[in-house]
């Protein structure tokens, strides 16, 4: 039995020694791997340090370039400012000269306008004198009628007088301020040519001239003639507005108010209706007539 035990002991020791040796080899292998890993880490750290150093150099170079650019921009801005100030200084004198020229031209233009206005007034006076001369010449050149010569009927115009001539003479006399002669010419036009084209115009002009002379009741008659005989005349609203003003100036306040109200009712959105409202407002009157009170019911 003892010999068997002695034989078994070395076998057991050998069996136990094999795992221990294998474990030691494993530890050595791990140590080698750790050493290699440490070497790799040191290599990476060294590479990173080199890259950071290069990046720092690039950043510093960029900062230097930016500082130089800022300095250059400041110098350029100062240079541009100086140039602009020089140009402004050099332009101030010519601009001041141009402004002076413009002021001078404005003054001269005002003088020219005044001269033109005076010339227009002179032309109007000359036109009036020319009308008078034409009428005088026409009367002189018209031969007196003889008993044997045919004459115009009592209801017809004088020989050689046309509707165009009468109307033109009347308008020119009105523009020249020859109001009495204008009234005479307009009245003859309406008498001898009641169906002519410019009858409503003549009535409107005649009413204007009469209002200028303060003959308001007579002016109302001609404005009425337009409204009654020519209701579609484009200037009929003007005639109605003028009629209201003539009535008001003649002291016929109630009639004037009614005329203004009728105009507003017929041409509510027209310029003449707006002016009629202004007249009523000045009189302190409403735009429309107040409604009549309802009749009381009998009990």
CSV table of C-alpha atoms in Angstrom, one decimal:
chain,number,residue,atom,x,y,z
A,1,UNK,CA,0.0,0.0,0.0
A,2,UNK,CA,2.9,2.3,0.8
A,3,UNK,CA,4.5,1.8,-2.5
A,4,UNK,CA,1.2,2.7,-4.3
A,5,UNK,CA,1.0,5.9,-2.4
A,6,UNK,CA,4.6,6.8,-3.2
A,7,UNK,CA,3.9,6.2,-6.9
A,8,UNK,CA,0.6,8.3,-6.9
A,9,UNK,CA,2.2,11.4,-5.2
A,10,UNK,CA,4.4,12.5,-8.1
A,11,UNK,CA,1.5,12.1,-10.5
A,12,UNK,CA,-0.6,14.3,-8.4
A,13,UNK,CA,2.1,16.9,-8.2
A,14,UNK,CA,2.5,16.9,-11.9
A,15,UNK,CA,-1.2,17.2,-12.5
A,16,UNK,CA,-1.3,20.2,-10.2
A,17,UNK,CA,1.7,21.9,-11.7
A,18,UNK,CA,0.2,22.0,-15.2
A,19,UNK,CA,-2.7,24.4,-14.4
A,20,UNK,CA,-0.4,26.7,-12.5
A,21,UNK,CA,2.0,27.0,-15.4
A,22,UNK,CA,-0.9,27.6,-17.8
A,23,UNK,CA,-2.1,30.4,-15.5
A,24,UNK,CA,1.3,32.0,-15.3
A,25,UNK,CA,1.5,32.0,-19.1
A,26,UNK,CA,-1.8,33.7,-19.3
A,27,UNK,CA,-0.7,36.4,-16.9
A,28,UNK,CA,2.5,37.0,-18.9
A,29,UNK,CA,0.4,37.3,-22.1
A,30,UNK,CA,-1.9,39.9,-20.4
A,31,UNK,CA,1.2,41.8,-19.2
A,32,UNK,CA,2.5,41.9,-22.7
A,33,UNK,CA,-0.8,43.2,-24.1
A,34,UNK,CA,-0.9,45.9,-21.4
A,35,UNK,CA,2.6,47.0,-22.4
A,36,UNK,CA,1.6,47.2,-26.0
A,37,UNK,CA,-1.5,49.1,-25.2
A,38,UNK,CA,0.5,51.6,-23.1
A,39,UNK,CA,2.9,52.0,-26.0
A,40,UNK,CA,-0.1,52.7,-28.3
A,41,UNK,CA,-1.5,55.3,-25.9
A,42,UNK,CA,1.9,57.0,-25.6
A,43,UNK,CA,2.1,57.1,-29.4
A,44,UNK,CA,-1.4,58.5,-29.8
A,45,UNK,CA,-0.7,61.2,-27.1
A,46,UNK,CA,2.5,62.2,-28.9
A,47,UNK,CA,0.6,62.5,-32.2
A,48,UNK,CA,-2.2,64.5,-30.6
A,49,UNK,CA,0.4,66.8,-29.0
A,50,UNK,CA,2.0,67.4,-32.4
A,51,UNK,CA,-1.4,68.1,-34.0
A,52,UNK,CA,-2.5,70.5,-31.3
A,53,UNK,CA,0.8,72.3,-31.6
A,54,UNK,CA,0.3,72.7,-35.4
A,55,UNK,CA,-3.3,73.8,-34.8
A,56,UNK,CA,-2.2,76.4,-32.3
A,57,UNK,CA,0.3,77.7,-34.9
A,58,UNK,CA,-2.5,78.0,-37.5
A,59,UNK,CA,-4.9,79.7,-35.0
A,60,UNK,CA,-2.1,82.2,-34.1
A,61,UNK,CA,-1.5,82.9,-37.8
A,62,UNK,CA,-5.2,83.4,-38.4
A,63,UNK,CA,-5.4,85.9,-35.5
A,64,UNK,CA,-2.4,87.8,-36.9
A,65,UNK,CA,-4.0,87.9,-40.3
A,66,UNK,CA,-7.3,89.1,-38.8
A,67,UNK,CA,-5.5,91.9,-36.9
A,68,UNK,CA,-3.7,93.0,-40.0
A,69,UNK,CA,-7.0,93.0,-42.0
A,70,UNK,CA,-8.6,95.1,-39.2
A,71,UNK,CA,-5.8,97.5,-39.4
A,72,UNK,CA,-6.0,97.7,-43.2
A,73,UNK,CA,-9.8,98.2,-43.0
A,74,UNK,CA,-9.4,101.1,-40.5
A,75,UNK,CA,-6.8,102.7,-42.8
A,76,UNK,CA,-9.1,102.2,-45.8
A,77,UNK,CA,-12.1,103.6,-43.9
A,78,UNK,CA,-10.1,106.7,-42.9
A,79,UNK,CA,-8.9,107.2,-46.4
A,80,UNK,CA,-12.4,106.9,-47.9
A,81,UNK,CA,-13.8,109.3,-45.2
A,82,UNK,CA,-11.1,111.8,-46.1
A,83,UNK,CA,-11.9,111.4,-49.8
A,84,UNK,CA,-15.6,111.9,-49.3
A,85,UNK,CA,-15.0,115.0,-47.2
A,86,UNK,CA,-12.7,116.4,-49.9
A,87,UNK,CA,-15.4,115.7,-52.6
A,88,UNK,CA,-18.1,117.3,-50.4
A,89,UNK,CA,-16.0,120.4,-49.9
A,90,UNK,CA,-15.3,120.6,-53.6
A,91,UNK,CA,-19.0,120.2,-54.5
A,92,UNK,CA,-20.4,122.7,-52.0
A,93,UNK,CA,-19.4,125.7,-54.1
A,94,UNK,CA,-20.9,124.5,-57.4
A,95,UNK,CA,-24.1,123.4,-55.6
A,96,UNK,CA,-24.4,126.8,-53.9
A,97,UNK,CA,-24.0,128.4,-57.4
A,98,UNK,CA,-26.7,126.2,-58.8
A,99,UNK,CA,-29.1,127.1,-56.0
A,100,UNK,CA,-28.4,130.8,-56.6
A,101,UNK,CA,-29.1,130.3,-60.3
A,102,UNK,CA,-32.4,128.4,-59.5
A,103,UNK,CA,-33.5,131.3,-57.2
A,104,UNK,CA,-32.7,133.8,-59.9
A,105,UNK,CA,-34.6,131.8,-62.5
A,106,UNK,CA,-37.6,131.5,-60.1
A,107,UNK,CA,-37.7,135.2,-59.6
A,108,UNK,CA,-37.4,135.8,-63.4
A,109,UNK,CA,-40.2,133.3,-64.0
A,110,UNK,CA,-42.5,135.1,-61.6
A,111,UNK,CA,-41.8,138.3,-63.4
A,112,UNK,CA,-42.5,136.6,-66.7
A,113,UNK,CA,-45.8,135.3,-65.4
A,114,UNK,CA,-46.8,138.8,-64.2
A,115,UNK,CA,-45.9,140.2,-67.6
A,116,UNK,CA,-48.0,137.5,-69.3
A,117,UNK,CA,-50.9,138.2,-67.0
A,118,UNK,CA,-50.7,141.9,-67.9
A,119,UNK,CA,-50.4,141.1,-71.5
A,120,UNK,CA,-53.5,138.8,-71.3
A,121,UNK,CA,-55.5,141.7,-69.8
A,122,UNK,CA,-54.3,144.0,-72.5
A,123,UNK,CA,-55.3,141.5,-75.2
A,124,UNK,CA,-58.8,141.2,-73.6
A,125,UNK,CA,-59.2,145.0,-73.8
A,126,UNK,CA,-58.0,145.0,-77.4
A,127,UNK,CA,-60.4,142.2,-78.3
A,128,UNK,CA,-63.3,144.3,-76.8
A,129,UNK,CA,-62.2,147.3,-78.7
A,130,UNK,CA,-61.9,145.2,-81.9
A,131,UNK,CA,-65.5,144.0,-81.3
A,132,UNK,CA,-66.7,147.5,-81.0
A,133,UNK,CA,-64.8,148.5,-84.1
A,134,UNK,CA,-66.2,145.6,-86.1
A,135,UNK,CA,-69.7,146.4,-85.0
A,136,UNK,CA,-69.2,150.1,-86.0
A,137,UNK,CA,-67.7,149.1,-89.4
A,138,UNK,CA,-70.6,146.7,-89.9
A,139,UNK,CA,-73.1,149.4,-89.2
A,140,UNK,CA,-71.3,151.9,-91.5
A,141,UNK,CA,-71.0,149.4,-94.3
A,142,UNK,CA,-74.7,148.3,-94.0
A,143,UNK,CA,-76.6,150.3,-96.7
A,144,UNK,CA,-79.8,152.0,-95.4
A,145,UNK,CA,-82.9,150.3,-96.7
A,146,UNK,CA,-84.8,151.9,-99.5
A,147,UNK,CA,-88.5,151.6,-100.0
A,148,UNK,CA,-88.1,149.4,-103.1
A,149,UNK,CA,-85.4,147.1,-101.5
A,150,UNK,CA,-86.5,144.0,-99.6
A,151,UNK,CA,-86.1,144.2,-95.9
A,152,UNK,CA,-86.1,141.6,-93.2
A,153,UNK,CA,-89.3,140.8,-91.4
A,154,UNK,CA,-89.9,142.3,-87.9
A,155,UNK,CA,-89.3,138.8,-86.4
A,156,UNK,CA,-86.1,138.1,-88.3
A,157,UNK,CA,-82.5,139.2,-87.6
A,158,UNK,CA,-80.9,142.2,-89.3
A,159,UNK,CA,-79.5,141.5,-92.8
A,160,UNK,CA,-76.0,140.0,-92.7
A,161,UNK,CA,-76.2,138.9,-89.1
A,162,UNK,CA,-75.8,135.2,-88.3
A,163,UNK,CA,-76.3,133.3,-85.1
A,164,UNK,CA,-72.6,132.5,-85.0
A,165,UNK,CA,-71.7,136.2,-85.3
A,166,UNK,CA,-74.1,137.3,-82.5
A,167,UNK,CA,-73.0,134.6,-80.1
A,168,UNK,CA,-69.3,135.2,-80.8
A,169,UNK,CA,-69.7,139.0,-80.3
A,170,UNK,CA,-71.6,138.4,-77.0
A,171,UNK,CA,-69.0,136.0,-75.6
A,172,UNK,CA,-66.1,138.4,-76.5
A,173,UNK,CA,-67.9,141.4,-75.0
A,174,UNK,CA,-68.5,139.4,-71.8
A,175,UNK,CA,-64.9,138.4,-71.6
A,176,UNK,CA,-63.8,142.0,-72.3
A,177,UNK,CA,-66.0,143.3,-69.4
A,178,UNK,CA,-68.5,145.1,-71.8
A,179,UNK,CA,-71.5,143.7,-69.9
A,180,UNK,CA,-74.2,145.9,-71.4
A,181,UNK,CA,-73.2,145.1,-75.0
A,182,UNK,CA,-72.9,141.4,-74.0
A,183,UNK,CA,-76.5,141.4,-72.7
A,184,UNK,CA,-77.8,143.1,-75.8
A,185,UNK,CA,-76.0,140.5,-78.1
A,186,UNK,CA,-77.2,137.5,-76.0
A,187,UNK,CA,-80.8,138.8,-76.0
A,188,UNK,CA,-80.7,139.3,-79.8
A,189,UNK,CA,-79.3,135.8,-80.2
A,190,UNK,CA,-82.1,134.3,-78.1
A,191,UNK,CA,-84.7,136.4,-79.9
A,192,UNK,CA,-83.7,135.8,-83.5
A,193,UNK,CA,-82.3,132.2,-83.2
A,194,UNK,CA,-84.4,130.4,-80.5
A,195,UNK,CA,-83.6,127.0,-81.9
A,196,UNK,CA,-79.9,127.5,-82.4
A,197,UNK,CA,-77.3,125.2,-80.9
A,198,UNK,CA,-75.9,127.5,-78.2
A,199,UNK,CA,-79.3,128.7,-76.8
A,200,UNK,CA,-78.8,127.1,-73.4
A,201,UNK,CA,-75.2,128.4,-73.3
A,202,UNK,CA,-76.4,131.9,-74.1
A,203,UNK,CA,-79.1,131.7,-71.4
A,204,UNK,CA,-76.5,130.6,-68.8
A,205,UNK,CA,-74.0,133.4,-69.9
A,206,UNK,CA,-76.8,136.0,-69.8
A,207,UNK,CA,-77.8,134.9,-66.3
A,208,UNK,CA,-74.1,135.2,-65.2
A,209,UNK,CA,-73.8,138.7,-66.6
A,210,UNK,CA,-77.1,139.8,-65.0
A,211,UNK,CA,-75.9,138.5,-61.6
A,212,UNK,CA,-72.7,140.4,-62.0
A,213,UNK,CA,-74.8,143.6,-62.5
A,214,UNK,CA,-76.9,142.7,-59.4
A,215,UNK,CA,-80.1,142.1,-61.5
A,216,UNK,CA,-80.9,138.8,-59.7
A,217,UNK,CA,-84.6,138.5,-60.5
A,218,UNK,CA,-83.9,138.8,-64.2
A,219,UNK,CA,-81.0,136.3,-63.9
A,220,UNK,CA,-83.4,133.8,-62.2
A,221,UNK,CA,-85.7,133.9,-65.4
A,222,UNK,CA,-82.9,132.8,-67.7
A,223,UNK,CA,-81.7,130.0,-65.3
A,224,UNK,CA,-85.4,128.9,-65.1
A,225,UNK,CA,-85.5,128.8,-68.9
A,226,UNK,CA,-82.6,126.4,-69.0
A,227,UNK,CA,-84.2,124.0,-66.4
A,228,UNK,CA,-87.6,124.1,-68.1
A,229,UNK,CA,-86.6,124.1,-71.8
A,230,UNK,CA,-83.3,122.2,-71.7
A,231,UNK,CA,-83.4,119.8,-68.7
A,232,UNK,CA,-80.8,117.5,-70.3
A,233,UNK,CA,-78.3,120.3,-70.9
A,234,UNK,CA,-75.0,119.2,-69.3
A,235,UNK,CA,-74.7,122.5,-67.4
A,236,UNK,CA,-78.3,122.3,-66.0
A,237,UNK,CA,-77.0,121.6,-62.5
A,238,UNK,CA,-74.9,124.7,-62.7
A,239,UNK,CA,-77.9,126.7,-63.8
A,240,UNK,CA,-79.9,125.4,-60.8
A,241,UNK,CA,-77.1,126.2,-58.4
A,242,UNK,CA,-76.8,129.7,-59.8
A,243,UNK,CA,-80.6,130.1,-59.6
A,244,UNK,CA,-80.5,129.3,-55.9
A,245,UNK,CA,-77.7,131.9,-55.4
A,246,UNK,CA,-79.6,134.5,-57.4
A,247,UNK,CA,-82.7,133.8,-55.3
A,248,UNK,CA,-80.7,134.2,-52.1
A,249,UNK,CA,-79.2,137.5,-53.3
A,250,UNK,CA,-82.6,138.7,-54.3
A,251,UNK,CA,-83.8,138.2,-50.7
A,252,UNK,CA,-86.0,135.2,-51.5
A,253,UNK,CA,-84.4,132.9,-48.8
A,254,UNK,CA,-87.1,130.3,-48.7
A,255,UNK,CA,-87.1,129.9,-52.5
A,256,UNK,CA,-83.3,129.6,-52.5
A,257,UNK,CA,-83.4,126.9,-49.8
A,258,UNK,CA,-85.9,124.9,-51.7
A,259,UNK,CA,-83.9,125.2,-54.9
A,260,UNK,CA,-80.7,124.0,-53.2
A,261,UNK,CA,-82.6,121.0,-51.7
A,262,UNK,CA,-84.1,120.1,-55.1
A,263,UNK,CA,-80.6,120.1,-56.6
A,264,UNK,CA,-79.3,117.9,-53.8
A,265,UNK,CA,-82.2,115.5,-54.3
A,266,UNK,CA,-81.7,115.3,-58.1
A,267,UNK,CA,-77.9,115.2,-58.3
A,268,UNK,CA,-77.0,113.9,-54.9
A,269,UNK,CA,-73.4,112.9,-55.7
A,270,UNK,CA,-72.5,115.8,-58.0
A,271,UNK,CA,-70.1,118.7,-57.3
A,272,UNK,CA,-73.0,121.1,-57.6
A,273,UNK,CA,-74.9,119.2,-54.9
A,274,UNK,CA,-71.9,119.5,-52.6
A,275,UNK,CA,-71.8,123.3,-53.2
A,276,UNK,CA,-75.5,123.5,-52.5
A,277,UNK,CA,-74.9,121.7,-49.2
A,278,UNK,CA,-72.3,124.3,-48.3
A,279,UNK,CA,-74.8,127.0,-49.0
A,280,UNK,CA,-77.4,125.4,-46.8
A,281,UNK,CA,-74.9,124.9,-44.1
A,282,UNK,CA,-74.0,128.5,-44.2
A,283,UNK,CA,-77.7,129.3,-43.8
A,284,UNK,CA,-78.0,126.9,-40.9
A,285,UNK,CA,-80.6,124.8,-42.8
A,286,UNK,CA,-80.8,121.0,-43.1
A,287,UNK,CA,-80.1,119.4,-46.5
A,288,UNK,CA,-83.6,118.0,-46.7
A,289,UNK,CA,-86.9,119.5,-45.8
A,290,UNK,CA,-88.3,118.3,-42.5
A,291,UNK,CA,-91.0,115.7,-42.7
A,292,UNK,CA,-94.5,116.9,-42.3
A,293,UNK,CA,-96.1,115.8,-39.0
A,294,UNK,CA,-98.5,112.9,-39.2
A,295,UNK,CA,-102.2,114.0,-39.0
A,296,UNK,CA,-103.7,113.4,-35.6
A,297,UNK,CA,-106.3,110.6,-35.4
A,298,UNK,CA,-109.7,111.7,-34.4
A,299,UNK,CA,-111.0,110.2,-31.2
